Short mmCIF file of C-alpha atoms in Angstrom, two decimals:
data_model
loop_
_atom_site.label_atom_id
_atom_site.label_comp_id
_atom_site.label_asym_id
_atom_site.label_seq_id
_atom_site.Cartn_x
_atom_site.Cartn_y
_atom_site.Cartn_z
CA UNK A 1 -4.02 -51.25 -64.68
CA UNK A 2 -5.44 -47.88 -63.69
CA UNK A 3 -2.71 -46.63 -61.36
CA UNK A 4 1.07 -46.49 -61.29
CA UNK A 5 1.68 -46.60 -57.52
CA UNK A 6 3.60 -49.89 -57.47
CA UNK A 7 4.08 -50.38 -61.18
CA UNK A 8 7.22 -52.46 -61.83
CA UNK A 9 9.44 -49.88 -63.52
CA UNK A 10 11.90 -52.54 -64.68
CA UNK A 11 9.14 -54.28 -66.60
CA UNK A 12 6.92 -51.39 -67.67
CA UNK A 13 9.00 -48.74 -69.36
CA UNK A 14 6.87 -46.61 -71.64
CA UNK A 15 6.02 -43.03 -72.48
CA UNK A 16 4.66 -41.85 -69.13
CA UNK A 17 2.88 -38.89 -70.71
CA UNK A 18 0.42 -41.26 -72.37
CA UNK A 19 -3.05 -41.85 -70.96
CA UNK A 20 -3.25 -45.24 -72.72
CA UNK A 21 -0.45 -47.74 -73.26
CA UNK A 22 -0.41 -51.50 -73.83
CA UNK A 23 2.15 -54.25 -73.43
CA UNK A 24 2.11 -57.63 -75.17
CA UNK A 25 3.97 -60.11 -72.99
CA UNK A 26 4.83 -63.69 -72.31
CA UNK A 27 3.86 -64.71 -68.75
CA UNK A 28 7.58 -65.13 -67.99
CA UNK A 29 7.99 -61.37 -68.46
CA UNK A 30 9.46 -61.41 -71.96
CA UNK A 31 8.10 -58.45 -73.88
CA UNK A 32 6.75 -58.98 -77.39
CA UNK A 33 5.95 -55.33 -77.99
CA UNK A 34 4.41 -52.06 -76.88
CA UNK A 35 1.50 -50.03 -78.17
CA UNK A 36 0.53 -46.42 -77.58
CA UNK A 37 1.90 -43.25 -79.15
CA UNK A 38 1.07 -39.58 -79.04
CA UNK A 39 2.44 -36.36 -80.50
CA UNK A 40 -0.48 -33.95 -80.29
CA UNK A 41 -1.97 -32.25 -77.24
CA UNK A 42 -5.52 -32.02 -78.60
CA UNK A 43 -5.75 -35.10 -80.81
CA UNK A 44 -4.90 -38.17 -78.69
CA UNK A 45 -5.73 -40.52 -81.59
CA UNK A 46 -3.52 -38.87 -84.20
CA UNK A 47 -0.87 -41.59 -83.85
CA UNK A 48 -3.11 -44.55 -82.95
CA UNK A 49 -6.03 -46.48 -84.43
CA UNK A 50 -8.06 -49.57 -83.55
CA UNK A 51 -6.89 -51.14 -86.81
CA UNK A 52 -3.26 -50.56 -85.89
CA UNK A 53 -3.93 -52.04 -82.46
CA UNK A 54 -5.60 -55.09 -84.01
CA UNK A 55 -2.61 -55.71 -86.29
CA UNK A 56 -0.17 -55.31 -83.39
CA UNK A 57 -2.19 -57.80 -81.33
CA UNK A 58 -2.24 -60.30 -84.19
CA UNK A 59 1.52 -59.98 -84.58
CA UNK A 60 2.01 -60.45 -80.83
CA UNK A 61 -0.03 -63.68 -80.95
CA UNK A 62 2.17 -64.85 -83.81
CA UNK A 63 5.26 -64.11 -81.71
CA UNK A 64 3.77 -66.03 -78.81
CA UNK A 65 3.40 -69.07 -81.09
CA UNK A 66 7.08 -68.74 -82.02
CA UNK A 67 8.22 -68.46 -78.40
CA UNK A 68 10.79 -69.37 -77.02
CA UNK A 69 12.68 -69.82 -80.30
CA UNK A 70 12.45 -66.04 -80.86
CA UNK A 71 13.37 -65.07 -77.29
CA UNK A 72 16.89 -63.83 -78.17
CA UNK A 73 15.49 -61.28 -80.64
CA UNK A 74 13.31 -59.82 -77.90
CA UNK A 75 16.07 -59.14 -75.36
CA UNK A 76 16.43 -55.50 -76.45
CA UNK A 77 12.80 -54.76 -75.67
CA UNK A 78 13.55 -54.74 -71.98
CA UNK A 79 15.19 -51.56 -70.76
CA UNK A 80 17.99 -50.86 -68.32
CA UNK A 81 17.44 -51.21 -64.58
CA UNK A 82 15.47 -48.21 -63.33
CA UNK A 83 16.69 -45.88 -60.60
CA UNK A 84 13.67 -46.86 -58.46
CA UNK A 85 11.79 -50.14 -58.54
CA UNK A 86 8.33 -48.56 -58.28
CA UNK A 87 7.03 -44.97 -58.57
CA UNK A 88 6.21 -44.54 -54.87
CA UNK A 89 9.92 -44.95 -54.09
CA UNK A 90 10.75 -41.65 -55.83
CA UNK A 91 11.65 -39.05 -53.17
CA UNK A 92 8.88 -36.70 -54.29
CA UNK A 93 6.20 -39.38 -54.18
CA UNK A 94 7.50 -41.29 -51.16
CA UNK A 95 5.19 -41.21 -48.16
CA UNK A 96 2.40 -39.46 -50.07
CA UNK A 97 0.89 -42.55 -51.68
CA UNK A 98 0.10 -46.07 -50.52
CA UNK A 99 0.73 -49.24 -52.50
CA UNK A 100 -2.92 -49.62 -53.42
CA UNK A 101 -5.75 -47.27 -54.32
CA UNK A 102 -7.99 -46.21 -51.46
CA UNK A 103 -11.35 -47.25 -52.89
CA UNK A 104 -13.06 -46.66 -49.56
CA UNK A 105 -11.69 -43.14 -49.16
CA UNK A 106 -10.16 -40.55 -51.45
CA UNK A 107 -9.57 -42.90 -54.34
CA UNK A 108 -8.71 -40.23 -56.92
CA UNK A 109 -6.12 -38.60 -54.69
CA UNK A 110 -4.58 -41.97 -53.81
CA UNK A 111 -3.58 -42.64 -57.43
CA UNK A 112 -0.09 -42.02 -58.81
CA UNK A 113 -0.68 -40.90 -62.37
CA UNK A 114 1.78 -42.12 -64.98
CA UNK A 115 2.98 -38.58 -65.83
CA UNK A 116 3.97 -38.13 -62.18
CA UNK A 117 6.76 -40.67 -62.73
CA UNK A 118 8.36 -38.33 -65.27
CA UNK A 119 7.62 -35.32 -63.09
CA UNK A 120 9.40 -37.05 -60.22
CA UNK A 121 12.35 -37.88 -62.50
CA UNK A 122 12.63 -34.22 -63.56
CA UNK A 123 12.54 -33.09 -59.95
CA UNK A 124 15.53 -35.29 -59.10
CA UNK A 125 17.67 -33.21 -61.46
CA UNK A 126 16.16 -29.90 -60.39
CA UNK A 127 16.65 -30.61 -56.70
CA UNK A 128 20.32 -31.41 -57.44
CA UNK A 129 20.49 -28.17 -59.48
CA UNK A 130 21.46 -30.14 -62.57
CA UNK A 131 20.22 -29.76 -66.13
CA UNK A 132 17.72 -32.35 -67.30
CA UNK A 133 19.64 -34.48 -69.84
CA UNK A 134 18.38 -34.49 -73.42
CA UNK A 135 17.62 -38.21 -73.31
CA UNK A 136 15.29 -37.55 -70.37
CA UNK A 137 13.74 -34.30 -71.58
CA UNK A 138 13.28 -35.53 -75.16
CA UNK A 139 12.26 -39.06 -74.24
CA UNK A 140 10.22 -41.29 -76.51
CA UNK A 141 10.86 -39.39 -79.75
CA UNK A 142 8.10 -39.69 -82.31
CA UNK A 143 9.57 -41.12 -85.58
CA UNK A 144 8.93 -37.74 -87.23
CA UNK A 145 12.13 -36.43 -85.63
CA UNK A 146 14.12 -38.51 -88.12
CA UNK A 147 11.69 -37.75 -90.94
CA UNK A 148 9.56 -40.89 -90.73
CA UNK A 149 5.80 -40.45 -90.65
CA UNK A 150 4.32 -43.86 -89.86
CA UNK A 151 0.79 -44.94 -90.75
CA UNK A 152 -1.30 -45.38 -87.54
CA UNK A 153 -3.51 -47.89 -89.39
CA UNK A 154 -0.55 -50.26 -89.72
CA UNK A 155 2.03 -51.71 -87.34
CA UNK A 156 5.10 -49.78 -88.48
CA UNK A 157 4.67 -48.82 -92.12
CA UNK A 158 6.05 -45.60 -93.56
CA UNK A 159 3.35 -43.20 -94.78
CA UNK A 160 5.67 -40.35 -95.76
CA UNK A 161 9.34 -39.47 -95.68
CA UNK A 162 10.31 -35.86 -95.03
CA UNK A 163 12.55 -34.28 -97.65
CA UNK A 164 16.13 -33.79 -96.55
CA UNK A 165 15.61 -35.86 -93.41
CA UNK A 166 17.79 -38.60 -91.94
CA UNK A 167 15.18 -41.12 -93.10
CA UNK A 168 15.35 -39.89 -96.69
CA UNK A 169 19.14 -40.01 -96.65
CA UNK A 170 18.95 -43.60 -95.35
CA UNK A 171 16.76 -44.55 -98.32
CA UNK A 172 13.38 -45.03 -96.64
CA UNK A 173 10.36 -44.79 -98.94
CA UNK A 174 6.63 -44.47 -98.41
CA UNK A 175 5.10 -47.95 -98.15
CA UNK A 176 8.15 -49.55 -96.52
CA UNK A 177 7.17 -51.83 -93.65
CA UNK A 178 9.78 -51.70 -90.90
CA UNK A 179 10.22 -55.35 -89.90
CA UNK A 180 13.06 -54.87 -87.46
CA UNK A 181 14.99 -51.96 -86.01
CA UNK A 182 18.28 -52.74 -84.30
CA UNK A 183 17.29 -56.41 -84.78
CA UNK A 184 14.14 -55.99 -82.66
CA UNK A 185 10.84 -56.98 -84.32
CA UNK A 186 8.51 -53.99 -84.72
CA UNK A 187 4.84 -54.40 -83.82
CA UNK A 188 3.85 -50.76 -83.56
CA UNK A 189 4.89 -47.13 -83.74
CA UNK A 190 5.62 -47.38 -80.01
CA UNK A 191 8.17 -50.12 -80.74
CA UNK A 192 9.95 -47.77 -83.16
CA UNK A 193 9.85 -45.09 -80.45
CA UNK A 194 11.37 -47.52 -77.96
CA UNK A 195 14.43 -48.00 -80.18
CA UNK A 196 14.70 -44.24 -80.78
CA UNK A 197 14.29 -43.64 -77.05
CA UNK A 198 17.32 -45.81 -76.34
CA UNK A 199 19.37 -44.66 -79.33
CA UNK A 200 22.56 -42.67 -78.73
CA UNK A 201 23.01 -38.94 -79.30
CA UNK A 202 24.92 -39.85 -82.46
CA UNK A 203 25.13 -43.14 -84.30
CA UNK A 204 23.47 -45.44 -86.78
CA UNK A 205 20.38 -47.61 -86.51
CA UNK A 206 19.99 -50.68 -88.69
CA UNK A 207 16.52 -51.23 -90.14
CA UNK A 208 15.19 -54.17 -92.09
CA UNK A 209 12.25 -53.13 -94.27
CA UNK A 210 9.85 -55.00 -96.53
CA UNK A 211 9.50 -53.23 -99.87
CA UNK A 212 7.48 -54.75 -102.71
CA UNK A 213 7.89 -58.19 -101.16
CA UNK A 214 11.66 -57.90 -100.83
CA UNK A 215 13.62 -57.41 -97.62
CA UNK A 216 16.03 -54.48 -97.67
CA UNK A 217 18.49 -53.28 -95.05
CA UNK A 218 18.76 -49.52 -94.43
CA UNK A 219 21.10 -47.62 -92.13
CA UNK A 220 19.62 -44.60 -90.38
CA UNK A 221 22.31 -42.10 -89.39
CA UNK A 222 21.54 -40.00 -86.32
CA UNK A 223 23.23 -36.61 -86.33
CA UNK A 224 24.06 -34.69 -83.17
CA UNK A 225 21.01 -33.03 -81.65
CA UNK A 226 18.48 -35.20 -83.48
CA UNK A 227 16.36 -35.75 -80.38
CA UNK A 228 15.90 -32.01 -79.86
CA UNK A 229 13.76 -31.81 -82.99
CA UNK A 230 10.88 -33.31 -81.01
CA UNK A 231 8.01 -31.02 -80.03
CA UNK A 232 7.42 -31.79 -76.36
CA UNK A 233 4.82 -29.06 -75.77
CA UNK A 234 1.93 -31.57 -75.82
CA UNK A 235 3.36 -33.40 -72.83
CA UNK A 236 1.79 -32.79 -69.43
CA UNK A 237 5.27 -33.08 -67.97
CA UNK A 238 6.43 -30.09 -70.04
CA UNK A 239 3.78 -27.74 -68.63
CA UNK A 240 5.66 -27.26 -65.37
CA UNK A 241 8.80 -26.37 -67.34
CA UNK A 242 6.73 -23.96 -69.43
CA UNK A 243 5.45 -22.39 -66.24
CA UNK A 244 9.03 -21.76 -65.11
CA UNK A 245 10.28 -20.50 -68.48
CA UNK A 246 7.37 -18.39 -69.68
CA UNK A 247 4.89 -18.15 -66.85
CA UNK A 248 2.92 -21.01 -68.40
CA UNK A 249 2.45 -19.38 -71.81
CA UNK A 250 2.77 -21.52 -74.92
CA UNK A 251 3.82 -19.53 -77.95
CA UNK A 252 2.96 -20.47 -81.52
CA UNK A 253 3.78 -18.86 -84.83
CA UNK A 254 1.13 -16.75 -86.53
CA UNK A 255 -0.01 -17.54 -90.06
CA UNK A 256 2.65 -15.22 -91.49
CA UNK A 257 5.27 -16.88 -89.32
CA UNK A 258 6.81 -13.59 -88.29
CA UNK A 259 5.64 -13.04 -84.77
CA UNK A 260 4.67 -15.40 -81.99
CA UNK A 261 1.17 -15.59 -80.57
CA UNK A 262 0.05 -17.09 -77.31
CA UNK A 263 -1.59 -20.42 -78.10
CA UNK A 264 -2.50 -21.43 -74.58
CA UNK A 265 -1.59 -20.95 -70.99
CA UNK A 266 -0.13 -23.81 -68.98
CA UNK A 267 -2.01 -26.04 -66.65
CA UNK A 268 -1.05 -27.42 -63.31
CA UNK A 269 -3.09 -30.33 -62.11
CA UNK A 270 -4.01 -31.14 -58.54
CA UNK A 271 -1.79 -34.19 -58.64
CA UNK A 272 1.15 -32.07 -59.80
CA UNK A 273 0.64 -29.69 -56.91
CA UNK A 274 0.40 -32.57 -54.44
CA UNK A 275 3.58 -34.17 -55.79
CA UNK A 276 5.50 -30.93 -55.33
CA UNK A 277 4.67 -30.67 -51.67
CA UNK B 1 -20.35 -3.65 -50.75
CA UNK B 2 -21.80 -4.93 -54.02
CA UNK B 3 -18.28 -5.92 -55.14
CA UNK B 4 -17.61 -7.84 -51.93
CA UNK B 5 -20.94 -9.66 -52.24
CA UNK B 6 -20.06 -10.53 -55.84
CA UNK B 7 -16.65 -11.88 -54.86
CA UNK B 8 -18.14 -14.00 -52.04
CA UNK B 9 -20.88 -15.32 -54.32
CA UNK B 10 -18.32 -16.10 -57.04
CA UNK B 11 -16.08 -17.92 -54.57
CA UNK B 12 -19.01 -19.99 -53.28
CA UNK B 13 -20.01 -20.99 -56.81
CA UNK B 14 -16.40 -21.91 -57.66
CA UNK B 15 -16.05 -23.95 -54.47
CA UNK B 16 -19.30 -25.78 -55.21
CA UNK B 17 -18.25 -26.52 -58.79
CA UNK B 18 -14.85 -27.82 -57.63
CA UNK B 19 -16.47 -30.08 -55.04
CA UNK B 20 -18.94 -31.34 -57.64
CA UNK B 21 -16.13 -32.08 -60.13
CA UNK B 22 -14.12 -33.96 -57.48
CA UNK B 23 -17.11 -36.09 -56.52
CA UNK B 24 -17.88 -36.72 -60.21
CA UNK B 25 -14.29 -37.89 -60.78
CA UNK B 26 -14.44 -40.17 -57.73
CA UNK B 27 -17.66 -41.72 -58.97
CA UNK B 28 -16.19 -42.33 -62.42
CA UNK B 29 -13.23 -44.18 -60.87
CA UNK B 30 -15.56 -46.33 -58.76
CA UNK B 31 -17.91 -46.97 -61.69
CA UNK B 32 -15.01 -47.94 -63.93
CA UNK B 33 -13.99 -50.76 -61.59
CA UNK B 34 -17.58 -51.95 -61.13
CA UNK B 35 -18.37 -51.95 -64.84
CA UNK B 36 -15.15 -53.58 -66.06
CA UNK B 37 -15.30 -56.30 -63.38
CA UNK B 38 -18.98 -56.94 -64.18
CA UNK B 39 -18.13 -57.54 -67.84
CA UNK B 40 -15.76 -60.27 -66.74
CA UNK B 41 -13.39 -59.94 -69.71
CA UNK B 42 -10.47 -58.34 -67.86
CA UNK B 43 -8.44 -58.93 -64.75
CA UNK B 44 -8.79 -55.48 -63.18
CA UNK B 45 -5.77 -53.72 -61.72
CA UNK B 46 -4.13 -56.94 -60.55
CA UNK B 47 -1.03 -57.86 -62.52
CA UNK B 48 -0.20 -60.85 -60.32
CA UNK B 49 -3.57 -62.42 -60.92
CA UNK B 50 -3.34 -61.73 -64.65
CA UNK B 51 0.10 -63.30 -64.87
CA UNK B 52 -1.06 -66.41 -63.00
CA UNK B 53 -4.03 -66.72 -65.36
CA UNK B 54 -1.73 -66.42 -68.40
CA UNK B 55 0.59 -69.10 -67.01
CA UNK B 56 -2.35 -71.39 -66.28
CA UNK B 57 -3.86 -71.04 -69.76
CA UNK B 58 -0.62 -70.75 -71.75
CA UNK B 59 -1.85 -67.51 -73.29
CA UNK B 60 0.12 -64.28 -73.71
CA UNK B 61 -0.62 -61.24 -71.56
CA UNK B 62 -2.12 -58.00 -72.79
CA UNK B 63 -1.47 -55.41 -70.10
CA UNK B 64 -3.26 -52.10 -70.61
CA UNK B 65 -2.30 -49.05 -68.59
CA UNK B 66 -4.84 -46.26 -68.79
CA UNK B 67 -6.09 -43.16 -67.08
CA UNK B 68 -9.75 -43.06 -66.16
CA UNK B 69 -11.06 -39.88 -67.86
#
């Protein structure tokens, strides 16, 4: 799929700031897992690898062999009903895009880019003069927000645990393979993000990990404000917010950490401008 | 006068570069479809057809969503 115009938003819920995402599915629509993660503006492959993708694919094939006996464990992988069935139903995209790409005409301009779905979501709140809720603004948290650095070469294996983090307090250790989170089987870092994305502002997530051949259950406590630890500055959908807050300037700390420096200025793409009209 | 000429020349160059970039992007989108379809390994941009093929063969679906760079 190379366009989001009529993408089924009930079926395909993913991080819309990504430029690559994959879904492993049964033909009946049951989702085995997701793939595709990003946390860095410049390095798109920081959180992904071909080896990790291969292992996720192999695990998805294994799940397909076990289907439908495993169907109940996969129910949580499907999200809540979306506000709009497809992107072109959003008020800010409605009437500007057709259902299909215009390959005979202006094909580039006829494409709804994935990030425009999030842009359109943000604009719903702004047009109602409401604050963008944390769960929308800090969507798809990278596991680092709870102190888990996962190895991109694996499906969902812990590479490092940050000191003093929620993950350390829960007892996670480097080398742990997260088998399930909230009873959902984990095929990738994106699957972990999916559970975090749907997790409450405060609460506990149950994880089953494989450690030295033994299964262990860990409880990850989420303290108030945990989602806000995410750095969203890499996201294309944050650039418009940056433009409003700081004229498009992105500040970063200098080596000494005392004063901010301007790291980059914001960008506004042609598609963003078109969507605003 | 020299400044005005410079501004006009600069604007013309910028307009030409923008038009060239837009055409380049359009061509990449068209080429992407041609090349991927020619390889024959993927059902291109047609979820319904992909789903029908998966049902027919009993295989799982791998759906990739991607931006054409």
